Coordinates of C-alpha atoms in Angstrom, one line a residue:
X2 CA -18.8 -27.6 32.4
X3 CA -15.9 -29.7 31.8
X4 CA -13.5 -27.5 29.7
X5 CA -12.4 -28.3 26.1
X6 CA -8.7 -28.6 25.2
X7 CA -6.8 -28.2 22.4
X8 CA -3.8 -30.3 21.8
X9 CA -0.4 -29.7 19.4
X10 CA 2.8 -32.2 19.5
X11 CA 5.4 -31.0 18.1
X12 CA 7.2 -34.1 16.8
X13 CA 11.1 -35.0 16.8
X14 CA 11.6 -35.6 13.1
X15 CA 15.6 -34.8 12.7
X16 CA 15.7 -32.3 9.9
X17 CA 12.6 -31.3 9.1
X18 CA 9.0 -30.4 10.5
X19 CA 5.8 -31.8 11.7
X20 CA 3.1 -30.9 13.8
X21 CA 0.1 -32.7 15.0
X22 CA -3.0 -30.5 16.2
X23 CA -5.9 -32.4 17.9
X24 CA -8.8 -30.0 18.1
X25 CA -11.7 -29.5 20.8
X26 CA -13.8 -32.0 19.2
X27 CA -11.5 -34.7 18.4
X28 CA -10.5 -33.2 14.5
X29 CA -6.9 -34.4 13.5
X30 CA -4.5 -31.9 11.9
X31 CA -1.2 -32.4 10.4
X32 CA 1.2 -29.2 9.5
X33 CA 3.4 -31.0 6.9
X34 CA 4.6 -34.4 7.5
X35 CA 8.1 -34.3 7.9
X36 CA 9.9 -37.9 9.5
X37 CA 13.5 -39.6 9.8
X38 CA 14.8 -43.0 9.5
X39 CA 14.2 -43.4 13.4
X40 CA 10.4 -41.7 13.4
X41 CA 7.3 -42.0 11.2
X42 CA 4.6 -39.2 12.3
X43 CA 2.0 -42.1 10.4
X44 CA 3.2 -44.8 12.2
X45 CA 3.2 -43.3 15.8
X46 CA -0.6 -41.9 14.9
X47 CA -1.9 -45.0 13.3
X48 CA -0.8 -47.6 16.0
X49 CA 0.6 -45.7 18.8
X50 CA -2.6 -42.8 19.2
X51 CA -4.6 -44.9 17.2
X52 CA -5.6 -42.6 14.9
X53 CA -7.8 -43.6 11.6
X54 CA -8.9 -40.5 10.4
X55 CA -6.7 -37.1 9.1
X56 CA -9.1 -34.5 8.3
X57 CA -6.5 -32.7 6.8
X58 CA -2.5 -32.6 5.7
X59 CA -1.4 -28.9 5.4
X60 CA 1.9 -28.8 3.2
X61 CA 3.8 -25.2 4.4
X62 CA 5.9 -26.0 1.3
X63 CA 7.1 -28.2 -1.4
X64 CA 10.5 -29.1 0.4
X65 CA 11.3 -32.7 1.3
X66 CA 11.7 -32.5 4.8
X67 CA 8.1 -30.9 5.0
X68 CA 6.8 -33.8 3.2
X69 CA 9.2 -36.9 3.9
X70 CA 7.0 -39.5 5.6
X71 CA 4.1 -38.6 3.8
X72 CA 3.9 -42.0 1.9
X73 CA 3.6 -43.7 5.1
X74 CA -0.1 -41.8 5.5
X75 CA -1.4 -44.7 2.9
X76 CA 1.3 -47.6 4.0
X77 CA -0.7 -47.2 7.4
X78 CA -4.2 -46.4 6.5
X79 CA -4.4 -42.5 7.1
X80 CA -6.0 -40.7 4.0
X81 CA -6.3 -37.1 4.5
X82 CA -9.7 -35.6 3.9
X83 CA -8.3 -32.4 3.3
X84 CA -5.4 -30.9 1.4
X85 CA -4.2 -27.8 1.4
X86 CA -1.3 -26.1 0.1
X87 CA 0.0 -23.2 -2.3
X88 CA -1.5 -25.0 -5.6
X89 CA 1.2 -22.4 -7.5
X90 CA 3.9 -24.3 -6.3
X91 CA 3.0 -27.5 -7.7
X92 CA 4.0 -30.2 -9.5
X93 CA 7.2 -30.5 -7.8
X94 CA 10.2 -31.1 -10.7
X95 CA 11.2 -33.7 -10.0
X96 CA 14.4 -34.1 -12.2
X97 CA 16.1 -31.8 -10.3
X98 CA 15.8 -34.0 -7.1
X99 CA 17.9 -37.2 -6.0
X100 CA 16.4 -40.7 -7.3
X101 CA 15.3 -41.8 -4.0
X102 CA 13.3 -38.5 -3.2
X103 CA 11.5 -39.2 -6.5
X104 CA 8.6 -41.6 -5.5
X105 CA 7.7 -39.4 -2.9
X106 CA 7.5 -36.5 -5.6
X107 CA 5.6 -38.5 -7.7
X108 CA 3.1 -39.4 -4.8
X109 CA 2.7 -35.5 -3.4
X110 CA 2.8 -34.5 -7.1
X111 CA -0.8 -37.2 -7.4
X112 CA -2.5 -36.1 -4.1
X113 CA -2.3 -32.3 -5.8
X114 CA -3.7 -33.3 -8.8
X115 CA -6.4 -35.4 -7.0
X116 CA -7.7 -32.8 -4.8
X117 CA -9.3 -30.6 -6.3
X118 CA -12.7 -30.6 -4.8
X119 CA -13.9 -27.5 -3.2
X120 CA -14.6 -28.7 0.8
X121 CA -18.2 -27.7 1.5
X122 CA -18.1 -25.3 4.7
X123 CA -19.9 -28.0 7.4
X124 CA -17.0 -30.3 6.6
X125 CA -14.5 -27.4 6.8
X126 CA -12.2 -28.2 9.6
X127 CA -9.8 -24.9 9.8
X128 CA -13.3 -23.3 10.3
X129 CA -13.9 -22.9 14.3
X130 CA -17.6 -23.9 13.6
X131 CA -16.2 -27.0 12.7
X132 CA -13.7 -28.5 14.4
X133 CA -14.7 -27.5 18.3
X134 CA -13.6 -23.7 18.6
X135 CA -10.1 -23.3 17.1
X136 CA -9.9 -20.3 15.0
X137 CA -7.0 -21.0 11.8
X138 CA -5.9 -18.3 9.8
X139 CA -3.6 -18.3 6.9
X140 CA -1.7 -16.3 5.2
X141 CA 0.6 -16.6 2.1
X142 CA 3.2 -14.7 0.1
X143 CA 2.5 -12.1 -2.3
X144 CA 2.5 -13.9 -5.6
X145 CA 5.3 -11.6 -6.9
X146 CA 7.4 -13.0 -4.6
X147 CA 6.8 -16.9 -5.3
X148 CA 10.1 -18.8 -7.2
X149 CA 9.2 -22.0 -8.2
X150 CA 13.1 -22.2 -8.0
X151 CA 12.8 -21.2 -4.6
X152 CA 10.3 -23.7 -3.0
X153 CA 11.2 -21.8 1.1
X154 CA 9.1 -18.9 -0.9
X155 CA 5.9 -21.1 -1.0
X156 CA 6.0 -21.0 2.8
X157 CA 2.8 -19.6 5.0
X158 CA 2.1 -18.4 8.0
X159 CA -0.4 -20.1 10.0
X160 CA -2.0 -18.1 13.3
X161 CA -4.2 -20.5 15.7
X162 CA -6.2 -19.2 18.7
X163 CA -7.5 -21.0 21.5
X164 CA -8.5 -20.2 24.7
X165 CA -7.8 -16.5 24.1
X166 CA -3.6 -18.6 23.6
X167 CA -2.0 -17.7 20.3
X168 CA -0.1 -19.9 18.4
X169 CA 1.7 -19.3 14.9
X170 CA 3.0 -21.8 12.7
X171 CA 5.1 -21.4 9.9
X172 CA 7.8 -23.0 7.6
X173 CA 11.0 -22.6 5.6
X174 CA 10.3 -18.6 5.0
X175 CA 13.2 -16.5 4.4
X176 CA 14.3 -13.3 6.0
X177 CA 13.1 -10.9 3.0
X178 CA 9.2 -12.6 3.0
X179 CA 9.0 -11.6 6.2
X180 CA 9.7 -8.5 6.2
X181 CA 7.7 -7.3 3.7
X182 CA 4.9 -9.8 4.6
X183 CA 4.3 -8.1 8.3
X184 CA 3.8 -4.6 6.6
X185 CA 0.4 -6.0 5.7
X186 CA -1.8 -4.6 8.3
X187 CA -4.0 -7.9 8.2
X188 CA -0.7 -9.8 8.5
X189 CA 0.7 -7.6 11.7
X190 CA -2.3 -7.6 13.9
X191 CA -2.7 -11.4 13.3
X192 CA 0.5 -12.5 14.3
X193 CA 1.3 -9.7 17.4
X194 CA 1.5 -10.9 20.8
X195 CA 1.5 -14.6 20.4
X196 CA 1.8 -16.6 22.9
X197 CA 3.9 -19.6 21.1
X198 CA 5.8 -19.6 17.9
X199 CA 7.5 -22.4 15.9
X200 CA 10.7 -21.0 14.3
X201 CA 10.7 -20.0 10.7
X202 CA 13.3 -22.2 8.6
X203 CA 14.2 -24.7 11.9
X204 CA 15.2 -21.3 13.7
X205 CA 18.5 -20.8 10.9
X206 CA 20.3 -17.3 12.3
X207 CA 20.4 -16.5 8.5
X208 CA 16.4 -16.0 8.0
X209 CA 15.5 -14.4 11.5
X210 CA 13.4 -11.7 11.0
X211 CA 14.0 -8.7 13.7
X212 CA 10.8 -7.0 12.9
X213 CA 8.4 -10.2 12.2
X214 CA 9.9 -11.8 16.0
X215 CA 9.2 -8.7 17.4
X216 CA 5.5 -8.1 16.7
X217 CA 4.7 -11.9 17.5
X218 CA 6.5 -11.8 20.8
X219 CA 6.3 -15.4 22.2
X220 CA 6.5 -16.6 25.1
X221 CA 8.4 -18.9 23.9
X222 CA 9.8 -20.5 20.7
X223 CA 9.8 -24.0 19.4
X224 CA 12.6 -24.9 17.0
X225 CA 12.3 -28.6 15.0
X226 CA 16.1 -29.4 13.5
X227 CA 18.5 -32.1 14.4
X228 CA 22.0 -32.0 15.5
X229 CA 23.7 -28.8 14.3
X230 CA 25.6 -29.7 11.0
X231 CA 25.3 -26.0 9.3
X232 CA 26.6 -22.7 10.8
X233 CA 23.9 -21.0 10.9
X234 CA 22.2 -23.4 13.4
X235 CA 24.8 -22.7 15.9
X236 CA 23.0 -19.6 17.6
X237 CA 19.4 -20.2 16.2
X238 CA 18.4 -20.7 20.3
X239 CA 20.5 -17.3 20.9
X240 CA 18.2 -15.4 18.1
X241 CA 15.5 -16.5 19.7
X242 CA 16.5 -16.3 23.3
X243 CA 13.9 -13.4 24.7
X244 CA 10.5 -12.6 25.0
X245 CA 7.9 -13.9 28.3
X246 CA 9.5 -16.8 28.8
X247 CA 7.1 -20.5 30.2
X248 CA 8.5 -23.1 32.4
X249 CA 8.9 -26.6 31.6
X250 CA 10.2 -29.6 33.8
X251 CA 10.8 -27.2 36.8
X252 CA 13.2 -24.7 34.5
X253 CA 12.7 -21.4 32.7
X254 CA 13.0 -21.7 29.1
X255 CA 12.3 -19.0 26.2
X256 CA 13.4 -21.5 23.2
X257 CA 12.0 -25.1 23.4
X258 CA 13.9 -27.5 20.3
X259 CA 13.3 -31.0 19.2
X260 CA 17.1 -31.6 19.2
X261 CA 16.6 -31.1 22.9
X262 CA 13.6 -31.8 24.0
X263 CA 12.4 -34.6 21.6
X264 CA 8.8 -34.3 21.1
X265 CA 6.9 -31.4 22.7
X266 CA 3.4 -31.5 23.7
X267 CA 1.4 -28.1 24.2
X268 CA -1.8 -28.3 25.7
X269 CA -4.6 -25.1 25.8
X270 CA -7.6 -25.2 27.4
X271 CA -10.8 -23.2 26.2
X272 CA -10.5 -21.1 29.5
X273 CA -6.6 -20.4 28.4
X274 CA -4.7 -22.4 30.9
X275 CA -1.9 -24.1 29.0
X276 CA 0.8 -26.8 29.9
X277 CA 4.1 -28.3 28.4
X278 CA 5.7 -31.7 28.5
X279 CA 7.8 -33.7 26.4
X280 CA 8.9 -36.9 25.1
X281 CA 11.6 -38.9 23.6
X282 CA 11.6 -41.3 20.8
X283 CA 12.8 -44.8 22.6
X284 CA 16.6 -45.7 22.1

């Protein structure tokens, strides 16, 4: 039989985070909705892959680069089916943020009072059943270690499998989550041994986590950040530097970034055969 595929683009969105997952059977997932004044994620999937339909926006956490373009879903037709995010961490305040970040509060602050409705298992599409074969699990912080000061301690982490290939997602979580959040069993034997990982916190030095990098053991590492402006993004590839290494345009590579790279592209078959390529945003 023809094989199924699963696809993820990691997109090039400066300072921030998003990441598109097509599943087996056509599904569209979005892992926050970060963008830049040169790249809207809604744009290039509305008229560029032509995509109508979002069956669901996963928020990691309430920090503006995780949601930045996210008014652009409705601008260009895309309403999510699904929500999900940690409902503890919202509303957002948002008189603690700059004026111009406030409509976009105001907007993410809505959609989590508008969804509320519990999705009915058939039109579940994290559940494998569903959307063509890809397993999603997710995993949060204890509650005792939530801030609402503090949204980076909202963050999850996020384990797909496809094709016996083992990709974890996560976002801003800090060094201290981690550790303690890998001492859960459940936690530990999800995430060991994966095949791909994207960076905690945009790969900062200052939130790697020895023991969490460890037990996942990629192959390689994706890292979404732009130009290095802070210090601790100066040896964020270096942190990350080991583990099985893949090979993309003809070179060996253990850390893939979108500062580099642009826009990644992982594809997974349902027999486990993989490949890598990337593109740039036009000039």
């Amino acid at each position: 039989k023809d094989m199924s595929e699963t696809k993820m683009t990691f997109f090039d969105v400066g300072h921030g985070s998003c990441a598109h997952i097509q599943t087996p059977n056509g599904k569209n997932i979005l892992v926050d909705i970060g963008g830049s004044d040169d790249f809207s994620p809604a744009y290039h999937l509305a008229y560029v892959e032509r995509i109508g339909i979002l069956d669901a926006l996963v928020i990691t956490h309430p920090h503006e680069d995780h949601y930045h373009d996210i008014m652009n879903l409705e601008r260009y037709g895309i309403k999510p089916r699904v929500l999900s995010r940690t409902k503890s961490g919202f509303p957002i305040d948002r008189t603690k943020l700059d004026e111009k970040d406030r409509d976009k509060v105001d907007y993410i602050n809505a959609m989590n009072d508008n969804y509320t409705k519990a999705v009915e298992p058939d039109e579940d599409p994290f559940l494998a059943c569903v959307n063509g074969g890809l397993k999603w699990q997710s995993f949060y912080p204890d509650q005792n270690d939530r801030d609402r000061e503090d949204p980076n301690t909202f963050s999850g982490i996020y384990v797909l499998t496809f094709g016996g290939r083992k990709i974890i997602l996560t976002g801003d979580n800090n060094k201290e989550i981690l550790e303690r959040m890998v001492k859960n069993r459940d936690v530990a034997n999800a995430v060991k041994n994966a095949d791909f990982l994207l960076a905690p916190h945009h790969g900062r030095t200052t939130d790697f986590c020895s023991d969490f990098f460890e037990l996942v053991n990629p192959a390689a590492t994706i890292i979404s950040d732009k130009c290095c402006e802070h210090d601790s993004q100066v040896d964020s590839a270096e942190a990350y530097n080991n583990g099985r290494g893949i090979w993309l345009n003809g070179e060996a590579r253990y850390v893939l970034t979108t500062r580099k790279d642009g826009n990644i592209v992982l594809r997974i078959t349902d027999q486990g055969s993989f490949s890598i390529s990337n593109w740039k945003h036009k000039e």
